[in-house]
PDB file of C-alpha atoms and ligand atoms in Angstrom:
ATOM      1  CA  UNK R   1     103.360 104.502  74.628  1.00  0.00           C
ATOM      2  CA  UNK R   2     101.525 102.484  71.950  1.00  0.00           C
ATOM      3  CA  UNK R   3     102.432  99.013  73.181  1.00  0.00           C
ATOM      4  CA  UNK R   4     100.144  97.801  75.982  1.00  0.00           C
ATOM      5  CA  UNK R   5     103.311  96.709  77.788  1.00  0.00           C
ATOM      6  CA  UNK R   6     105.167  99.995  77.544  1.00  0.00           C
ATOM      7  CA  UNK R   7     105.440 102.494  80.365  1.00  0.00           C
ATOM      8  CA  UNK R   8     107.416 105.042  78.388  1.00  0.00           C
ATOM      9  CA  UNK R   9     106.405 108.545  79.394  1.00  0.00           C
ATOM     10  CA  UNK R  10     105.151 107.345  82.798  1.00  0.00           C
ATOM     11  CA  UNK R  11     106.659 108.104  86.189  1.00  0.00           C
ATOM     12  CA  UNK R  12     106.498 105.719  89.149  1.00  0.00           C
ATOM     13  CA  UNK R  13     107.085 106.463  92.824  1.00  0.00           C
ATOM     14  CA  UNK R  14     108.411 103.208  94.286  1.00  0.00           C
ATOM     15  CA  UNK R  15     108.621 102.829  98.061  1.00  0.00           C
ATOM     16  CA  UNK R  16     111.053 100.411  99.656  1.00  0.00           C
ATOM     17  CA  UNK R  17     113.229 100.765  96.553  1.00  0.00           C
ATOM     18  CA  UNK R  18     116.592 100.521  98.313  1.00  0.00           C
ATOM     19  CA  UNK R  19     116.590  96.714  98.419  1.00  0.00           C
ATOM     20  CA  UNK R  20     114.642  93.496  98.031  1.00  0.00           C
ATOM     21  CA  UNK R  21     111.267  93.383  96.325  1.00  0.00           C
ATOM     22  CA  UNK R  22     110.808  97.170  96.088  1.00  0.00           C
ATOM     23  CA  UNK R  23     114.161  97.501  94.344  1.00  0.00           C
ATOM     24  CA  UNK R  24     113.241  94.664  91.963  1.00  0.00           C
ATOM     25  CA  UNK R  25     109.902  96.363  91.208  1.00  0.00           C
ATOM     26  CA  UNK R  26     111.711  99.608  90.390  1.00  0.00           C
ATOM     27  CA  UNK R  27     114.024  97.773  87.977  1.00  0.00           C
ATOM     28  CA  UNK R  28     111.138  95.886  86.357  1.00  0.00           C
ATOM     29  CA  UNK R  29     109.285  99.160  85.801  1.00  0.00           C
ATOM     30  CA  UNK R  30     112.432 100.636  84.237  1.00  0.00           C
ATOM     31  CA  UNK R  31     112.577  97.615  81.894  1.00  0.00           C
ATOM     32  CA  UNK R  32     109.177  98.762  80.584  1.00  0.00           C
ATOM     33  CA  UNK R  33     110.598 102.240  79.965  1.00  0.00           C
ATOM     34  CA  UNK R  34     109.142 103.854  83.076  1.00  0.00           C
ATOM     35  CA  UNK R  35     110.895 106.721  84.822  1.00  0.00           C
ATOM     36  CA  UNK R  36     111.311 105.983  88.528  1.00  0.00           C
ATOM     37  CA  UNK R  37     111.631 107.831  91.814  1.00  0.00           C
ATOM     38  CA  UNK R  38     112.836 105.473  94.530  1.00  0.00           C
ATOM     39  CA  UNK R  39     111.918 106.157  98.143  1.00  0.00           C
ATOM     40  CA  UNK R  40     113.517 104.655 101.272  1.00  0.00           C
ATOM     41  CA  UNK R  41     115.698 105.688 104.223  1.00  0.00           C
ATOM     42  CA  UNK R  42     119.027 104.511 102.785  1.00  0.00           C
ATOM     43  CA  UNK R  43     120.073 107.294 100.413  1.00  0.00           C
ATOM     44  CA  UNK R  44     123.343 105.642  99.352  1.00  0.00           C
ATOM     45  CA  UNK R  45     121.546 102.558  98.079  1.00  0.00           C
ATOM     46  CA  UNK R  46     118.953 104.676  96.278  1.00  0.00           C
ATOM     47  CA  UNK R  47     121.689 106.664  94.553  1.00  0.00           C
ATOM     48  CA  UNK R  48     123.417 103.451  93.451  1.00  0.00           C
ATOM     49  CA  UNK R  49     120.102 102.159  92.143  1.00  0.00           C
ATOM     50  CA  UNK R  50     119.587 105.202  89.905  1.00  0.00           C
ATOM     51  CA  UNK R  51     122.403 104.162  87.527  1.00  0.00           C
ATOM     52  CA  UNK R  52     120.945 100.649  87.322  1.00  0.00           C
ATOM     53  CA  UNK R  53     117.505 102.055  86.554  1.00  0.00           C
ATOM     54  CA  UNK R  54     118.887 104.074  83.651  1.00  0.00           C
ATOM     55  CA  UNK R  55     120.748 101.005  82.365  1.00  0.00           C
ATOM     56  CA  UNK R  56     117.483  99.026  82.576  1.00  0.00           C
ATOM     57  CA  UNK R  57     115.562 101.583  80.504  1.00  0.00           C
ATOM     58  CA  UNK R  58     114.370 104.433  82.730  1.00  0.00           C
ATOM     59  CA  UNK R  59     114.486 107.786  80.946  1.00  0.00           C
ATOM     60  CA  UNK R  60     114.689 109.727  84.191  1.00  0.00           C
ATOM     61  CA  UNK R  61     115.250 108.871  87.854  1.00  0.00           C
ATOM     62  CA  UNK R  62     115.242 110.487  91.273  1.00  0.00           C
ATOM     63  CA  UNK R  63     115.644 109.455  94.899  1.00  0.00           C
ATOM     64  CA  UNK R  64     113.677 110.523  97.958  1.00  0.00           C
ATOM     65  CA  UNK R  65     115.239 109.756 101.329  1.00  0.00           C
ATOM     66  CA  UNK R  66     112.256 109.443 103.648  1.00  0.00           C
ATOM     67  CA  UNK R  67     111.020 107.472 106.639  1.00  0.00           C
ATOM     68  CA  UNK R  68     107.470 106.133 106.300  1.00  0.00           C
ATOM     69  CA  UNK R  69     107.182 106.459 110.082  1.00  0.00           C
ATOM     70  CA  UNK R  70     107.440 110.263 109.850  1.00  0.00           C
ATOM     71  CA  UNK R  71     104.286 111.022 107.885  1.00  0.00           C
ATOM     72  CA  UNK R  72     104.483 114.829 108.166  1.00  0.00           C
ATOM     73  CA  UNK R  73     107.972 114.987 106.643  1.00  0.00           C
ATOM     74  CA  UNK R  74     106.967 112.282 104.149  1.00  0.00           C
ATOM     75  CA  UNK R  75     103.929 114.210 102.911  1.00  0.00           C
ATOM     76  CA  UNK R  76     105.943 117.422 102.586  1.00  0.00           C
ATOM     77  CA  UNK R  77     108.825 115.823 100.704  1.00  0.00           C
ATOM     78  CA  UNK R  78     106.663 113.746  98.368  1.00  0.00           C
ATOM     79  CA  UNK R  79     104.219 116.622  97.810  1.00  0.00           C
ATOM     80  CA  UNK R  80     107.029 118.949  96.758  1.00  0.00           C
ATOM     81  CA  UNK R  81     108.591 116.324  94.471  1.00  0.00           C
ATOM     82  CA  UNK R  82     105.319 115.425  92.754  1.00  0.00           C
ATOM     83  CA  UNK R  83     104.338 119.070  92.286  1.00  0.00           C
ATOM     84  CA  UNK R  84     107.399 119.369  90.044  1.00  0.00           C
ATOM     85  CA  UNK R  85     107.111 115.889  88.521  1.00  0.00           C
ATOM     86  CA  UNK R  86     103.717 114.163  88.874  1.00  0.00           C
ATOM     87  CA  UNK R  87     103.618 110.366  89.079  1.00  0.00           C
ATOM     88  CA  UNK R  88     100.993 108.085  87.570  1.00  0.00           C
ATOM     89  CA  UNK R  89     102.211 104.945  89.347  1.00  0.00           C
ATOM     90  CA  UNK R  90     102.625 104.283  93.064  1.00  0.00           C
ATOM     91  CA  UNK R  91     104.226 101.129  94.457  1.00  0.00           C
ATOM     92  CA  UNK R  92     103.627 100.708  98.169  1.00  0.00           C
ATOM     93  CA  UNK R  93     106.321  98.481  99.653  1.00  0.00           C
ATOM     94  CA  UNK R  94     107.971  98.647 103.051  1.00  0.00           C
ATOM     95  CA  UNK R  95     109.713  96.477 105.602  1.00  0.00           C
ATOM     96  CA  UNK R  96     107.757  93.695 107.261  1.00  0.00           C
ATOM     97  CA  UNK R  97     107.283  93.758 111.052  1.00  0.00           C
ATOM     98  CA  UNK R  98     109.502  91.558 113.189  1.00  0.00           C
ATOM     99  CA  UNK R  99     108.454  87.972 113.749  1.00  0.00           C
ATOM    100  CA  UNK R 100     106.654  86.758 116.857  1.00  0.00           C
ATOM    101  CA  UNK R 101     103.287  85.510 118.119  1.00  0.00           C
ATOM    102  CA  UNK R 102     100.421  88.013 118.215  1.00  0.00           C
ATOM    103  CA  UNK R 103      99.974  87.391 121.947  1.00  0.00           C
ATOM    104  CA  UNK R 104     103.501  88.704 122.491  1.00  0.00           C
ATOM    105  CA  UNK R 105     103.038  91.862 120.399  1.00  0.00           C
ATOM    106  CA  UNK R 106     103.012  95.213 122.174  1.00  0.00           C
ATOM    107  CA  UNK R 107     100.531  97.992 121.398  1.00  0.00           C
ATOM    108  CA  UNK R 108     103.467 100.039 120.176  1.00  0.00           C
ATOM    109  CA  UNK R 109     104.520  97.361 117.665  1.00  0.00           C
ATOM    110  CA  UNK R 110     100.981  97.179 116.284  1.00  0.00           C
ATOM    111  CA  UNK R 111     100.685 100.971 116.079  1.00  0.00           C
ATOM    112  CA  UNK R 112     104.033 101.377 114.309  1.00  0.00           C
ATOM    113  CA  UNK R 113     103.155  98.652 111.795  1.00  0.00           C
ATOM    114  CA  UNK R 114      99.717 100.184 111.141  1.00  0.00           C
ATOM    115  CA  UNK R 115     101.294 103.596 110.634  1.00  0.00           C
ATOM    116  CA  UNK R 116     104.095 102.375 108.352  1.00  0.00           C
ATOM    117  CA  UNK R 117     101.601 100.481 106.193  1.00  0.00           C
ATOM    118  CA  UNK R 118      98.065 101.911 106.269  1.00  0.00           C
ATOM    119  CA  UNK R 119      98.715 105.527 107.277  1.00  0.00           C
ATOM    120  CA  UNK R 120     101.765 105.932 105.053  1.00  0.00           C
ATOM    121  CA  UNK R 121      99.860 104.392 102.130  1.00  0.00           C
ATOM    122  CA  UNK R 122      96.953 106.743 102.736  1.00  0.00           C
ATOM    123  CA  UNK R 123      99.313 109.751 102.745  1.00  0.00           C
ATOM    124  CA  UNK R 124     101.051 108.588  99.559  1.00  0.00           C
ATOM    125  CA  UNK R 125      97.777 107.955  97.722  1.00  0.00           C
ATOM    126  CA  UNK R 126      96.602 111.448  98.683  1.00  0.00           C
ATOM    127  CA  UNK R 127      99.833 112.875  97.282  1.00  0.00           C
ATOM    128  CA  UNK R 128      99.850 110.920  93.992  1.00  0.00           C
ATOM    129  CA  UNK R 129      96.152 110.874  93.100  1.00  0.00           C
ATOM    130  CA  UNK R 130      95.992 114.386  91.585  1.00  0.00           C
ATOM    131  CA  UNK R 131      98.736 113.449  89.094  1.00  0.00           C
ATOM    132  CA  UNK R 132      96.948 110.209  88.202  1.00  0.00           C
ATOM    133  CA  UNK R 133      93.657 112.032  87.659  1.00  0.00           C
ATOM    134  CA  UNK R 134      95.326 114.700  85.514  1.00  0.00           C
ATOM    135  CA  UNK R 135      96.911 111.964  83.347  1.00  0.00           C
ATOM    136  CA  UNK R 136      93.748 109.848  83.192  1.00  0.00           C
ATOM    137  CA  UNK R 137      95.998 106.917  84.118  1.00  0.00           C
ATOM    138  CA  UNK R 138      96.801 105.543  87.527  1.00  0.00           C
ATOM    139  CA  UNK R 139      98.218 102.366  89.011  1.00  0.00           C
ATOM    140  CA  UNK R 140      98.601 101.712  92.723  1.00  0.00           C
ATOM    141  CA  UNK R 141     100.220  98.403  93.656  1.00  0.00           C
ATOM    142  CA  UNK R 142     100.842  97.249  97.193  1.00  0.00           C
ATOM    143  CA  UNK R 143     103.398  94.585  98.096  1.00  0.00           C
ATOM    144  CA  UNK R 144     101.792  92.590 100.887  1.00  0.00           C
ATOM    145  CA  UNK R 145     102.094  88.873 101.669  1.00  0.00           C
ATOM    146  CA  UNK R 146     100.241  85.601 101.205  1.00  0.00           C
ATOM    147  CA  UNK R 147      99.299  86.142 104.852  1.00  0.00           C
ATOM    148  CA  UNK R 148      96.473  88.375 103.537  1.00  0.00           C
ATOM    149  CA  UNK R 149      94.776  85.075 102.648  1.00  0.00           C
ATOM    150  CA  UNK R 150      96.471  82.560 104.951  1.00  0.00           C
ATOM    151  CA  UNK R 151      98.037  83.954 108.138  1.00  0.00           C
ATOM    152  CA  UNK R 152     101.568  82.625 108.681  1.00  0.00           C
ATOM    153  CA  UNK R 153     102.546  81.189 112.067  1.00  0.00           C
ATOM    154  CA  UNK R 154     104.703  83.447 114.229  1.00  0.00           C
ATOM    155  CA  UNK R 155     104.172  86.563 112.059  1.00  0.00           C
ATOM    156  CA  UNK R 156     101.437  87.984 114.302  1.00  0.00           C
ATOM    157  CA  UNK R 157     101.853  91.708 113.673  1.00  0.00           C
ATOM    158  CA  UNK R 158     102.551  91.143 109.982  1.00  0.00           C
ATOM    159  CA  UNK R 159      99.419  89.016 109.528  1.00  0.00           C
ATOM    160  CA  UNK R 160      97.300  91.630 111.292  1.00  0.00           C
ATOM    161  CA  UNK R 161      98.524  94.633 109.356  1.00  0.00           C
ATOM    162  CA  UNK R 162      98.423  92.787 105.992  1.00  0.00           C
ATOM    163  CA  UNK R 163      94.766  92.060 106.613  1.00  0.00           C
ATOM    164  CA  UNK R 164      94.187  95.760 107.248  1.00  0.00           C
ATOM    165  CA  UNK R 165      96.045  96.664 104.057  1.00  0.00           C
ATOM    166  CA  UNK R 166      94.044  94.147 102.037  1.00  0.00           C
ATOM    167  CA  UNK R 167      90.779  95.660 103.279  1.00  0.00           C
ATOM    168  CA  UNK R 168      92.098  99.201 102.731  1.00  0.00           C
ATOM    169  CA  UNK R 169      93.052  98.439  99.111  1.00  0.00           C
ATOM    170  CA  UNK R 170      89.760  96.708  98.311  1.00  0.00           C
ATOM    171  CA  UNK R 171      87.840  99.655  99.733  1.00  0.00           C
ATOM    172  CA  UNK R 172      89.989 102.092  97.768  1.00  0.00           C
ATOM    173  CA  UNK R 173      89.378 100.090  94.587  1.00  0.00           C
ATOM    174  CA  UNK R 174      85.663 100.852  94.852  1.00  0.00           C
ATOM    175  CA  UNK R 175      86.294 104.579  95.247  1.00  0.00           C
ATOM    176  CA  UNK R 176      88.965 105.332  92.626  1.00  0.00           C
ATOM    177  CA  UNK R 177      87.757 106.673  89.267  1.00  0.00           C
ATOM    178  CA  UNK R 178      87.897 104.570  86.072  1.00  0.00           C
ATOM    179  CA  UNK R 179      91.441 104.173  84.742  1.00  0.00           C
ATOM    180  CA  UNK R 180      93.032 104.325  88.197  1.00  0.00           C
ATOM    181  CA  UNK R 181      93.414 100.865  89.678  1.00  0.00           C
ATOM    182  CA  UNK R 182      94.759  99.379  92.891  1.00  0.00           C
ATOM    183  CA  UNK R 183      95.950  95.782  93.251  1.00  0.00           C
ATOM    184  CA  UNK R 184      97.992  93.799  95.762  1.00  0.00           C
ATOM    185  CA  UNK R 185     100.919  91.492  95.050  1.00  0.00           C
ATOM    186  CA  UNK R 186     101.340  88.684  97.566  1.00  0.00           C
ATOM    187  CA  UNK R 187     104.895  87.357  97.389  1.00  0.00           C
ATOM    188  CA  UNK R 188     105.831  83.910  98.568  1.00  0.00           C
ATOM    189  CA  UNK R 189     109.242  83.248 100.133  1.00  0.00           C
ATOM    190  CA  UNK R 190     111.606  85.553  98.238  1.00  0.00           C
ATOM    191  CA  UNK R 191     115.378  85.832  98.505  1.00  0.00           C
ATOM    192  CA  UNK R 192     115.849  89.207 100.211  1.00  0.00           C
ATOM    193  CA  UNK R 193     117.532  90.585 103.322  1.00  0.00           C
ATOM    194  CA  UNK R 194     114.217  90.257 105.161  1.00  0.00           C
ATOM    195  CA  UNK R 195     114.047  86.547 104.363  1.00  0.00           C
ATOM    196  CA  UNK R 196     117.638  86.078 105.589  1.00  0.00           C
ATOM    197  CA  UNK R 197     116.702  87.805 108.858  1.00  0.00           C
ATOM    198  CA  UNK R 198     113.594  85.629 109.251  1.00  0.00           C
ATOM    199  CA  UNK R 199     115.599  82.456 108.513  1.00  0.00           C
ATOM    200  CA  UNK R 200     118.216  83.405 111.113  1.00  0.00           C
ATOM    201  CA  UNK R 201     115.441  84.033 113.628  1.00  0.00           C
ATOM    202  CA  UNK R 202     113.831  80.632 113.021  1.00  0.00           C
ATOM    203  CA  UNK R 203     117.232  78.931 113.188  1.00  0.00           C
ATOM    204  CA  UNK R 204     117.987  80.598 116.526  1.00  0.00           C
ATOM    205  CA  UNK R 205     114.563  79.671 117.902  1.00  0.00           C
ATOM    206  CA  UNK R 206     114.531  76.044 116.744  1.00  0.00           C
ATOM    207  CA  UNK R 207     118.208  75.042 116.711  1.00  0.00           C
ATOM    208  CA  UNK R 208     118.053  74.247 112.985  1.00  0.00           C
ATOM    209  CA  UNK R 209     120.710  75.454 110.563  1.00  0.00           C
ATOM    210  CA  UNK R 210     119.712  78.366 108.316  1.00  0.00           C
ATOM    211  CA  UNK R 211     120.076  76.326 105.095  1.00  0.00           C
ATOM    212  CA  UNK R 212     117.612  73.754 106.406  1.00  0.00           C
ATOM    213  CA  UNK R 213     115.128  76.486 107.327  1.00  0.00           C
ATOM    214  CA  UNK R 214     115.348  77.872 103.792  1.00  0.00           C
ATOM    215  CA  UNK R 215     115.110  74.389 102.248  1.00  0.00           C
ATOM    216  CA  UNK R 216     111.963  73.772 104.301  1.00  0.00           C
ATOM    217  CA  UNK R 217     110.382  76.947 102.951  1.00  0.00           C
ATOM    218  CA  UNK R 218     111.374  76.071  99.383  1.00  0.00           C
ATOM    219  CA  UNK R 219     109.766  72.645  99.735  1.00  0.00           C
ATOM    220  CA  UNK R 220     106.385  74.161 100.620  1.00  0.00           C
ATOM    221  CA  UNK R 221     105.707  75.348  97.046  1.00  0.00           C
ATOM    222  CA  UNK R 222     105.250  73.113  93.985  1.00  0.00           C
ATOM    223  CA  UNK R 223     107.989  75.201  92.325  1.00  0.00           C
ATOM    224  CA  UNK R 224     110.308  73.833  95.056  1.00  0.00           C
ATOM    225  CA  UNK R 225     112.391  76.950  95.429  1.00  0.00           C
ATOM    226  CA  UNK R 226     112.571  80.425  96.888  1.00  0.00           C
ATOM    227  CA  UNK R 227     111.746  83.250  94.455  1.00  0.00           C
ATOM    228  CA  UNK R 228     114.234  85.667  92.996  1.00  0.00           C
ATOM    229  CA  UNK R 229     113.036  89.241  93.793  1.00  0.00           C
ATOM    230  CA  UNK R 230     112.880  89.971  90.037  1.00  0.00           C
ATOM    231  CA  UNK R 231     110.085  87.389  89.726  1.00  0.00           C
ATOM    232  CA  UNK R 232     107.968  89.438  92.110  1.00  0.00           C
ATOM    233  CA  UNK R 233     109.064  92.796  90.693  1.00  0.00           C
ATOM    234  CA  UNK R 234     107.819  91.827  87.231  1.00  0.00           C
ATOM    235  CA  UNK R 235     104.364  90.977  88.574  1.00  0.00           C
ATOM    236  CA  UNK R 236     104.260  94.454  90.103  1.00  0.00           C
ATOM    237  CA  UNK R 237     105.346  95.976  86.783  1.00  0.00           C
ATOM    238  CA  UNK R 238     102.665  94.058  84.861  1.00  0.00           C
ATOM    239  CA  UNK R 239      99.969  95.414  87.177  1.00  0.00           C
ATOM    240  CA  UNK R 240     101.327  98.931  86.576  1.00  0.00           C
ATOM    241  CA  UNK R 241     101.239  98.510  82.798  1.00  0.00           C
ATOM    242  CA  UNK R 242      98.409  99.402  80.408  1.00  0.00           C
ATOM    243  CA  UNK R 243      98.069  95.641  79.800  1.00  0.00           C
ATOM    244  CA  UNK R 244      96.517  95.240  83.264  1.00  0.00           C
ATOM    245  CA  UNK R 245      93.789  97.822  82.610  1.00  0.00           C
ATOM    246  CA  UNK R 246      90.873  95.585  83.692  1.00  0.00           C
ATOM    247  CA  UNK R 247      92.589  94.050  86.736  1.00  0.00           C
ATOM    248  CA  UNK R 248      91.333  95.935  89.747  1.00  0.00           C
ATOM    249  CA  UNK R 249      91.004  95.311  93.471  1.00  0.00           C
ATOM    250  CA  UNK R 250      92.786  91.946  93.238  1.00  0.00           C
ATOM    251  CA  UNK R 251      95.299  90.208  95.487  1.00  0.00           C
ATOM    252  CA  UNK R 252      97.634  88.280  93.203  1.00  0.00           C
ATOM    253  CA  UNK R 253      99.951  85.704  94.728  1.00  0.00           C
ATOM    254  CA  UNK R 254     103.394  85.062  93.270  1.00  0.00           C
ATOM    255  CA  UNK R 255     104.190  82.190  95.611  1.00  0.00           C
ATOM    256  CA  UNK R 256     105.292  79.302  93.394  1.00  0.00           C
ATOM    257  CA  UNK R 257     101.892  77.701  93.997  1.00  0.00           C
ATOM    258  CA  UNK R 258     102.279  77.351  97.783  1.00  0.00           C
ATOM    259  CA  UNK R 259      98.763  78.450  98.756  1.00  0.00           C
ATOM    260  CA  UNK R 260      96.150  75.757  98.227  1.00  0.00           C
ATOM    261  CA  UNK R 261      93.070  77.963  97.831  1.00  0.00           C
ATOM    262  CA  UNK R 262      91.491  78.219  94.380  1.00  0.00           C
TER     263      UNK R 262
HETATM  264  N1  NAP Z   1     110.986  88.418 101.215  1.00  0.00           N
HETATM  265  C1  NAP Z   1     109.932  87.631 101.377  1.00  0.00           C
HETATM  266  O1  NAP Z   1     110.049  86.400 101.382  1.00  0.00           O
HETATM  267  C2  NAP Z   1     108.563  88.230 101.533  1.00  0.00           C
HETATM  268  C3  NAP Z   1     107.455  87.364 101.475  1.00  0.00           C
HETATM  269  C4  NAP Z   1     106.185  87.889 101.641  1.00  0.00           C
HETATM  270  C5  NAP Z   1     106.030  89.238 101.864  1.00  0.00           C
HETATM  271  N2  NAP Z   1     107.113  90.052 101.932  1.00  0.00           N
HETATM  272  C6  NAP Z   1     106.881  91.468 102.206  1.00  0.00           C
HETATM  273  O2  NAP Z   1     107.251  92.255 101.099  1.00  0.00           O
HETATM  274  C7  NAP Z   1     107.759  93.521 101.571  1.00  0.00           C
HETATM  275  C8  NAP Z   1     109.164  93.727 101.031  1.00  0.00           C
HETATM  276  O3  NAP Z   1     109.924  92.619 101.445  1.00  0.00           O
HETATM  277  P1  NAP Z   1     111.510  92.522 101.300  1.00  0.00           P
HETATM  278  O4  NAP Z   1     111.820  91.111 101.587  1.00  0.00           O
HETATM  279  O5  NAP Z   1     111.960  93.152 100.044  1.00  0.00           O
HETATM  280  O6  NAP Z   1     111.960  93.423 102.545  1.00  0.00           O
HETATM  281  P2  NAP Z   1     113.349  94.101 102.897  1.00  0.00           P
HETATM  282  O7  NAP Z   1     114.477  93.399 102.231  1.00  0.00           O
HETATM  283  O8  NAP Z   1     113.360  94.211 104.374  1.00  0.00           O
HETATM  284  O9  NAP Z   1     113.194  95.577 102.268  1.00  0.00           O
HETATM  285  C9  NAP Z   1     112.303  96.477 102.834  1.00  0.00           C
HETATM  286  C10 NAP Z   1     112.354  97.808 102.116  1.00  0.00           C
HETATM  287  O10 NAP Z   1     111.481  98.722 102.806  1.00  0.00           O
HETATM  288  C11 NAP Z   1     112.209  99.885 103.185  1.00  0.00           C
HETATM  289  N3  NAP Z   1     111.734 100.362 104.480  1.00  0.00           N
HETATM  290  C12 NAP Z   1     111.620  99.641 105.623  1.00  0.00           C
HETATM  291  N4  NAP Z   1     111.182 100.428 106.620  1.00  0.00           N
HETATM  292  C13 NAP Z   1     111.016 101.669 106.088  1.00  0.00           C
HETATM  293  C14 NAP Z   1     110.619 102.918 106.620  1.00  0.00           C
HETATM  294  N5  NAP Z   1     110.271 103.073 107.904  1.00  0.00           N
HETATM  295  N6  NAP Z   1     110.574 103.997 105.792  1.00  0.00           N
HETATM  296  C15 NAP Z   1     110.921 103.875 104.487  1.00  0.00           C
HETATM  297  N7  NAP Z   1     111.309 102.719 103.928  1.00  0.00           N
HETATM  298  C16 NAP Z   1     111.373 101.635 104.732  1.00  0.00           C
HETATM  299  C17 NAP Z   1     113.670  99.421 103.240  1.00  0.00           C
HETATM  300  O11 NAP Z   1     114.531 100.502 102.950  1.00  0.00           O
HETATM  301  P3  NAP Z   1     115.405 101.337 104.009  1.00  0.00           P
HETATM  302  O12 NAP Z   1     115.851 100.399 105.065  1.00  0.00           O
HETATM  303  O13 NAP Z   1     116.483 101.906 103.147  1.00  0.00           O
HETATM  304  O14 NAP Z   1     114.456 102.406 104.516  1.00  0.00           O
HETATM  305  C18 NAP Z   1     113.721  98.434 102.088  1.00  0.00           C
HETATM  306  O15 NAP Z   1     113.914  99.112 100.863  1.00  0.00           O
HETATM  307  C19 NAP Z   1     107.726  93.451 103.106  1.00  0.00           C
HETATM  308  O16 NAP Z   1     106.563  94.041 103.572  1.00  0.00           O
HETATM  309  C20 NAP Z   1     107.722  91.953 103.365  1.00  0.00           C
HETATM  310  O17 NAP Z   1     107.191  91.625 104.612  1.00  0.00           O
HETATM  311  C21 NAP Z   1     108.372  89.583 101.760  1.00  0.00           C
END
């Protein structure tokens, strides 16, 4: 654990680890020697991931099959797991809400999104914080969206709940003790199942072909492409590493330069 990049001896609980950006974050943490518990609803994918985590460098792995929408069961399962094996790192990643204008969103859609993001995050921080305090080392990283800074058209519920998460994390940053940080990663367009779903939705709505929708997104960033999930996962892993010890309460975009703000 001497290198400022090494996470050997650390244990991360990674939500949304069954696919996409959460899975890539789990693998990037394993590359730094971190042990990983993946959490999601799809147990088969989590089990398959465990072998890949070991191959990437994780000393130990586990899977928790849990639904972030069922906070009572979530708190029980995670609490029991962490009592036996405390974690010092928490990655908060989950599925994005379905697309649509905010005027068309139902109360139920907003409530579910708030629960899956803010309430689940609150429950998971409560569960992991004792282990972080005992270790004198803690890293909480949320995976949000550039919509924290620049709302994206037709992602009404997503924009709203990302804003809430950004405010939640910044508030938390002021309350956590020294050595325990929270930061947000804001991915740009990234090649995951969610992006494929969004592209199909835009294609159906506009009559464009899916490849043209994706090419349009790629063209928005000076990097002129869609990100590989590993490129986002490694930003998460950096923020979890000792090297990021003075980075706190920040929202860091990995968007190929798409946002124009300084
Ligand atoms: N891809 C992009 O271009 C992009 C850009 C900006 C922001 N983001 C945001 O980054 C996050 C991850 O994106 P992604 O593209 O990797 O999404 P994804 O491919 O849809 O993966 C979402 C992950 O969250 C898990 N999940 C969803 N609902 C859950 C629930 N109720 N309980 C437990 N786990 C749940 C899924 O696992 P199970 O289904 O197995 O539960 C899966 O592992 C999302 O919030 C997304 O909106 C993505």
